[in-house]
CSV table of C-alpha atoms in Angstrom, one decimal:
chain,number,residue,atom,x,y,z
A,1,UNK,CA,0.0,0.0,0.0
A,2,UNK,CA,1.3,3.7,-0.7
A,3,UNK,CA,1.6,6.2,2.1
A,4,UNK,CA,-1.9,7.6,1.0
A,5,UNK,CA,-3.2,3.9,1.4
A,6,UNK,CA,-4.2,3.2,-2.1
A,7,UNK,CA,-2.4,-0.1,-3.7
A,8,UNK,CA,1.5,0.9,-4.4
A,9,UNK,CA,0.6,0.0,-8.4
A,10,UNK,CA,-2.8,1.3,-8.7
A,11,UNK,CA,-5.4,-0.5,-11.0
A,12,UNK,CA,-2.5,-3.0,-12.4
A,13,UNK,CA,-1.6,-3.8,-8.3
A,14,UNK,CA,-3.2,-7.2,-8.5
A,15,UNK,CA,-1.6,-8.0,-12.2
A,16,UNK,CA,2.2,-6.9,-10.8
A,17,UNK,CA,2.1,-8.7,-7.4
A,18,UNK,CA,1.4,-12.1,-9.1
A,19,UNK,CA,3.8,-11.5,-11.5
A,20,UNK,CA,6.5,-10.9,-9.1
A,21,UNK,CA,4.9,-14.1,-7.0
A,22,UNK,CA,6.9,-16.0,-9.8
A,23,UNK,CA,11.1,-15.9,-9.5
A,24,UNK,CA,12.5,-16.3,-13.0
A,25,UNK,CA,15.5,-18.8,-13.1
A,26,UNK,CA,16.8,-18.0,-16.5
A,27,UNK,CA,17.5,-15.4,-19.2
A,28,UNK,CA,14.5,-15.9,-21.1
A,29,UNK,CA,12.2,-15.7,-17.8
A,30,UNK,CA,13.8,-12.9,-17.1
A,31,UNK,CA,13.0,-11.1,-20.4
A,32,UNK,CA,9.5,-12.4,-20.5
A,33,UNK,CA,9.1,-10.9,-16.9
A,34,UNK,CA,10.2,-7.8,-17.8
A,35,UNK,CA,8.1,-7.5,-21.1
A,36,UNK,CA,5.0,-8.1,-18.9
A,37,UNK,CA,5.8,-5.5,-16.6
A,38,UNK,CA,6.4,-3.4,-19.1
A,39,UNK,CA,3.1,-3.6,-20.5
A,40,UNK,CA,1.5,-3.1,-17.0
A,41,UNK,CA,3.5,-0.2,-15.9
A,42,UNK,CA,2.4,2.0,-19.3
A,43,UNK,CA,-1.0,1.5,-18.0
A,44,UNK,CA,-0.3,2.9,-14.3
A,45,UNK,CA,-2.5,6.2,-14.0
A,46,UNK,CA,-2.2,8.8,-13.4
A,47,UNK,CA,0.9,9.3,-15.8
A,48,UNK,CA,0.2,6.3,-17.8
A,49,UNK,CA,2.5,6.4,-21.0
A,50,UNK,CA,5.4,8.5,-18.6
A,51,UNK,CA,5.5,6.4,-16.0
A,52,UNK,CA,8.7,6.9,-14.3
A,53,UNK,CA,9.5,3.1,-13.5
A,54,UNK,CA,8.7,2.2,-17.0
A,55,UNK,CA,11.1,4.7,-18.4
A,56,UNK,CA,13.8,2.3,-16.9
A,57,UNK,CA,12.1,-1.0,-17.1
A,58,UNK,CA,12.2,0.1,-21.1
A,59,UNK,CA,15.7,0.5,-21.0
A,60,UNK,CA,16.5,-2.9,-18.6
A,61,UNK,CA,14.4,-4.5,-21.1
A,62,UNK,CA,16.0,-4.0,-24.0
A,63,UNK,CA,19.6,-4.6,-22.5
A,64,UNK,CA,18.5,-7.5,-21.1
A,65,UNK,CA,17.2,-8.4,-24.5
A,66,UNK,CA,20.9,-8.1,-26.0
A,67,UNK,CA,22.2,-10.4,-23.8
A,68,UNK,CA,20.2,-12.7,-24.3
A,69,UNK,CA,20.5,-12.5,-27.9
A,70,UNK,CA,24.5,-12.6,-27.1
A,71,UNK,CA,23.8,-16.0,-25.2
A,72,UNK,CA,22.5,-17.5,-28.1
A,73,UNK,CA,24.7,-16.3,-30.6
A,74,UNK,CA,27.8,-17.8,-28.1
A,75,UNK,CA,29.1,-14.1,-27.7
A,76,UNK,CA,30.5,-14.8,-23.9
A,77,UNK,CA,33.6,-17.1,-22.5
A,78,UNK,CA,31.4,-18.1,-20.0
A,79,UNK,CA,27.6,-18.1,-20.5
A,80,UNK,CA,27.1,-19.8,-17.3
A,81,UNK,CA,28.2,-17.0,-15.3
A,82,UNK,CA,26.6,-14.3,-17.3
A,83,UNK,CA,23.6,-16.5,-16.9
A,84,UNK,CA,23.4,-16.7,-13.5
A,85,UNK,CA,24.5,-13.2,-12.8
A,86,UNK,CA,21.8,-11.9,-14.9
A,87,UNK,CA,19.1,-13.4,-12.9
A,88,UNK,CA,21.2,-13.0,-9.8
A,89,UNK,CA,20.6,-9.1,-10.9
A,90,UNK,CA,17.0,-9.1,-12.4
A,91,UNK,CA,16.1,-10.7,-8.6
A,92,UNK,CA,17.4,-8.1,-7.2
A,93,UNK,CA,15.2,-5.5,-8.9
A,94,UNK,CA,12.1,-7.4,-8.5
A,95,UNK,CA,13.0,-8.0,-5.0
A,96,UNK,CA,12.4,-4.0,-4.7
A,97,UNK,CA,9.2,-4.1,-6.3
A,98,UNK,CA,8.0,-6.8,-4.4
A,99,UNK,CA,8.6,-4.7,-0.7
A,100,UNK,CA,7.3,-2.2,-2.5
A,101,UNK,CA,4.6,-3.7,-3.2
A,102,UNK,CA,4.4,-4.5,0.3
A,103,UNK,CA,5.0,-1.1,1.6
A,104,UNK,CA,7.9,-2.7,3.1
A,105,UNK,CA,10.2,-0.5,5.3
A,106,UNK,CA,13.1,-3.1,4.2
A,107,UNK,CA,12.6,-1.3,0.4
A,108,UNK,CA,16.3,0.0,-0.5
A,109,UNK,CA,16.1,3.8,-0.6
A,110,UNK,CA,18.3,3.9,-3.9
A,111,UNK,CA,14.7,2.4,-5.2
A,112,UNK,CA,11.9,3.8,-3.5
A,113,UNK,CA,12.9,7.3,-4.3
A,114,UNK,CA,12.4,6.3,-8.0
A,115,UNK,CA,9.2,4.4,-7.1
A,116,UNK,CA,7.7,7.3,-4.8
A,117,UNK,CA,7.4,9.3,-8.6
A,118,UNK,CA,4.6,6.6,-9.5
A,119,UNK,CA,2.1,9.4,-8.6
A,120,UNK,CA,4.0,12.4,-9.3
A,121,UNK,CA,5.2,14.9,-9.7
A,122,UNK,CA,6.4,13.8,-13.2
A,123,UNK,CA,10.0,12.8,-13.5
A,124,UNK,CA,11.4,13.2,-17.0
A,125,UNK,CA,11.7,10.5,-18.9
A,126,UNK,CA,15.9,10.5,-19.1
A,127,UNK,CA,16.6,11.1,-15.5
A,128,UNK,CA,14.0,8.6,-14.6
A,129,UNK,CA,15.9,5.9,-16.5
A,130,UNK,CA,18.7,7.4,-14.9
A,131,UNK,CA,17.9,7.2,-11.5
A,132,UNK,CA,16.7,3.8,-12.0
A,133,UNK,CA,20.2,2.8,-13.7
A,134,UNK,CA,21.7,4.3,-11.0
A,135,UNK,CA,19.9,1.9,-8.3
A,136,UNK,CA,20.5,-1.2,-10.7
A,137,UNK,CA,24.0,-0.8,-11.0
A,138,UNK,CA,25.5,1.1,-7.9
A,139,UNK,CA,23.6,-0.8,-5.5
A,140,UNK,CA,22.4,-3.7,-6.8
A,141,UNK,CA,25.3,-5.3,-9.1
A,142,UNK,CA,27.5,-5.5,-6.6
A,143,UNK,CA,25.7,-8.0,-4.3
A,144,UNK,CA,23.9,-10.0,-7.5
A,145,UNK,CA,28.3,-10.3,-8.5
A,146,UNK,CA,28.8,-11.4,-5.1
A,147,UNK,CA,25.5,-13.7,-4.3
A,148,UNK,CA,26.9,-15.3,-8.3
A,149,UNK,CA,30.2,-16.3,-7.2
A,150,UNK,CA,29.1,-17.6,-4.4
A,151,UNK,CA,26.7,-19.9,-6.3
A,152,UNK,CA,29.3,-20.7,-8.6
A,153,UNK,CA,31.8,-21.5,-6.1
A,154,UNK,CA,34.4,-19.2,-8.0
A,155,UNK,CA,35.4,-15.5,-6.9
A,156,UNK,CA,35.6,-12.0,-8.8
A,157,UNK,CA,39.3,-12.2,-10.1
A,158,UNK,CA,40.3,-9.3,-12.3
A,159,UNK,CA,41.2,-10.4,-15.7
A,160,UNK,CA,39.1,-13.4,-15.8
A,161,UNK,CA,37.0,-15.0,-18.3
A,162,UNK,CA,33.9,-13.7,-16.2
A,163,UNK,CA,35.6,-10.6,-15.7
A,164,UNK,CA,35.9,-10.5,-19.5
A,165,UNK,CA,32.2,-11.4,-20.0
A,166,UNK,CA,31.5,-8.5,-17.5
A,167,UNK,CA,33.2,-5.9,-19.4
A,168,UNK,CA,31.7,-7.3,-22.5
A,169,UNK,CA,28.3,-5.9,-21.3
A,170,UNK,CA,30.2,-2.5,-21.5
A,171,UNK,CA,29.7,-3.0,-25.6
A,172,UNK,CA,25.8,-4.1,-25.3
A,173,UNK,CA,25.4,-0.6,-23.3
A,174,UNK,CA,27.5,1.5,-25.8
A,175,UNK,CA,25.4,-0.2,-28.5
A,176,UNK,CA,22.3,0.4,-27.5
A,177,UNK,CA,22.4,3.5,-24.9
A,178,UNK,CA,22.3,6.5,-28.1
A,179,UNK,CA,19.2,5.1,-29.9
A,180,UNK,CA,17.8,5.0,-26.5
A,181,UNK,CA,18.0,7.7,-24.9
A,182,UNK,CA,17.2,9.2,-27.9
A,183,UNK,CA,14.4,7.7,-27.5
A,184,UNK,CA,13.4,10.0,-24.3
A,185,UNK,CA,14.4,13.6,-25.9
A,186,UNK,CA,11.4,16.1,-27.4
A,187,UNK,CA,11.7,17.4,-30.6
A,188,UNK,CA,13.9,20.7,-29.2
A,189,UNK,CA,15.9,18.7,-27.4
A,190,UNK,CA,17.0,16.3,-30.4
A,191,UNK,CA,18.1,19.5,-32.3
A,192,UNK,CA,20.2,20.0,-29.2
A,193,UNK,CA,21.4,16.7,-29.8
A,194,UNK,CA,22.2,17.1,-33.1
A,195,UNK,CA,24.7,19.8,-32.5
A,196,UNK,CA,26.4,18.0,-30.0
A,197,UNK,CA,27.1,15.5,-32.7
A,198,UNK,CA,28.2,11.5,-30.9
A,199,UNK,CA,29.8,13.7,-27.7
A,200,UNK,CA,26.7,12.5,-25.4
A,201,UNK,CA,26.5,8.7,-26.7
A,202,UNK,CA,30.5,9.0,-25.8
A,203,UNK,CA,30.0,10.5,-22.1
A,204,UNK,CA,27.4,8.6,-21.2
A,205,UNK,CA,29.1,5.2,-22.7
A,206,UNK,CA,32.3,6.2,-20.6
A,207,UNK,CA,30.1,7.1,-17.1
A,208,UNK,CA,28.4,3.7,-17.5
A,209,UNK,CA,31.6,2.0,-18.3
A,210,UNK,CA,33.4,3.7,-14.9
A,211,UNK,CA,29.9,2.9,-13.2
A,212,UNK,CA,30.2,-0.7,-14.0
A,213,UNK,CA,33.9,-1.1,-13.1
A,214,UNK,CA,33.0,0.9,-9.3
A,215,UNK,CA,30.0,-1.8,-9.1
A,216,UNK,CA,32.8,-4.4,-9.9
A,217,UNK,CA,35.6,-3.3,-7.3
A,218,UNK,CA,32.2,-3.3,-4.5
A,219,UNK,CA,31.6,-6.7,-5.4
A,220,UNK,CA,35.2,-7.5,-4.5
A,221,UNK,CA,35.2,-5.6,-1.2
A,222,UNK,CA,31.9,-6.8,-0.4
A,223,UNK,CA,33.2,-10.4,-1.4
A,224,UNK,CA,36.1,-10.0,1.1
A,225,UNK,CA,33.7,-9.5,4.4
A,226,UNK,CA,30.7,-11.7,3.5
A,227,UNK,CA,31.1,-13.8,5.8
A,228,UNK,CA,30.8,-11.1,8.4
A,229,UNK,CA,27.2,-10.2,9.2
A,230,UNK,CA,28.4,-6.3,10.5
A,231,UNK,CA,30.4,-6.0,8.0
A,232,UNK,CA,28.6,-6.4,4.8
A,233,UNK,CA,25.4,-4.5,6.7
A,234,UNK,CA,27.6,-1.4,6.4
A,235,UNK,CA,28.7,-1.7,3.1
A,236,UNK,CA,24.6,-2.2,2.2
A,237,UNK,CA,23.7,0.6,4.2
A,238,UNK,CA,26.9,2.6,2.8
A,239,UNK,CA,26.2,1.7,-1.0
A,240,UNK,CA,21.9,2.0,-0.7
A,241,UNK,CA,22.9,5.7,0.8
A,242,UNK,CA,24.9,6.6,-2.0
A,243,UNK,CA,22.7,5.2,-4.6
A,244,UNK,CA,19.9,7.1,-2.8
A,245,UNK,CA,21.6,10.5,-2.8
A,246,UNK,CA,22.4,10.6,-6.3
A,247,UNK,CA,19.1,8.9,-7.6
A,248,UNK,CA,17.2,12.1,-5.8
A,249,UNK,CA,19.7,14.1,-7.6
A,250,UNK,CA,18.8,12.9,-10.7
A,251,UNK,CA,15.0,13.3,-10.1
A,252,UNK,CA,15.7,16.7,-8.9
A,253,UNK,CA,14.8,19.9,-11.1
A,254,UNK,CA,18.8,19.7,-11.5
A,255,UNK,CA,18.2,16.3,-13.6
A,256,UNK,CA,16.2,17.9,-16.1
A,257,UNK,CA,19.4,19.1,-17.4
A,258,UNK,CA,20.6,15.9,-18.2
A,259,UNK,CA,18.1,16.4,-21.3
């Protein structure tokens, strides 16, 4: 329930709460859960077709989608690991939507600030995404890296074949980030992207890039005290905080400039 007392989802509550009942255990689920809640969120009033959360569901959609594709077409050293870490990540995400859903108090902060936009104010499309991207990867990767290795019984080594595969998602982002986030601009603001020529597509390739690599040195120091209870509390606590901050940044009037 929200804090007004109305169902955190609205009209489509029902729909999203059993489709989070289910826990996809491979790629494909995972894509097929996202589509569905794709098609749900679009329909959440009062914004409907802006929904915040669907402004990044869009873009984990389609990256997820990519992968997939590069699964299939034998694109990674590993697959195993790239397997298992993506549903190992896409857990995480729905975890937060099932609290959510919940009205959980347990709901990391570097999501619910994105979620509390459901029913405005309006959040542009771009720093919505954003913010969301922001929660996924600065907060969540590192412990869906960690909760992998474990699984796999290996450890995040620099320079190995799953760091490889890792860094090979870096390509699937600089592939597909310019047509999407084109995809967000108004008509004004693609003139303004026209000037700028490919300088945009190359910053924001490079600040996901340096995102991912931070979200991969976490991992490690979170790796190094998981089996300390106190320990790896404070680096959740430390990494929701600072996911937190700069998602509210993002959905800030400053965000707006990042269109």
């Amino acid at each position: 329930m929200s804090a007004c007392g109305e169902p955190a989802w609205g009209p489509v509550h029902r729909d999203i709460v059993d489709l989070l009942a289910d826990h996809p255990t491979d790629v494909p689920a995972v894509v097929d859960h996202l589509t569905k809640l794709q098609d749900m969120l679009v329909r959440l009033p009062p914004l409907l077709d802006s929904c915040p959360l669907a402004d990044f569901n869009k873009l984990y959609l389609t990256i997820t989608t990519s992968v997939l594709d590069g699964l299939y077409a034998d694109r990674f050293v590993d697959p195993v690991f790239l397997s298992r870490l993506d549903v190992e990540f896409a857990a995480r995400y729905f975890d937060a939507l099932r609290m959510w859903s919940d009205a959980s108090p347990g709901t990391p902060r570097a999501w619910a600030c994105l979620f509390e936009r459901m029913r405005g104010p309006d959040a542009r499309p771009l720093p919505s995404a954003a913010a969301g991207v922001n929660a996924h990867i600065n907060f969540d990767l590192p412990f869906a890296l960690v909760t992998t290795f474990d699984h796999l019984e290996s450890e995040p080594v620099n320079g190995s074949d799953q760091h490889r595969d890792y860094l090979e998602i870096n390509k699937i982002f600089a592939d597909k980030i310019p047509g999407l986030r084109r995809g967000y601009l108004e008509q004004w603001q693609l003139l303004i992207d026209m000037v700028n020529g490919e300088i945009d597509d190359w910053y924001q390739g490079e600040l996901i890039q340096y995102t991912r690599d931070v979200a991969w040195r976490n991992a490690q120091r979170i790796w190094r005290c998981r089996h300390d209870p106190h320990q790896h509390e404070r680096e959740r606590r430390r990494l929701d905080d600072t996911a937190a901050a700069l998602g509210r940044l993002l959905l800030s009037p400053l965000g707006a400039f990042l269109q």
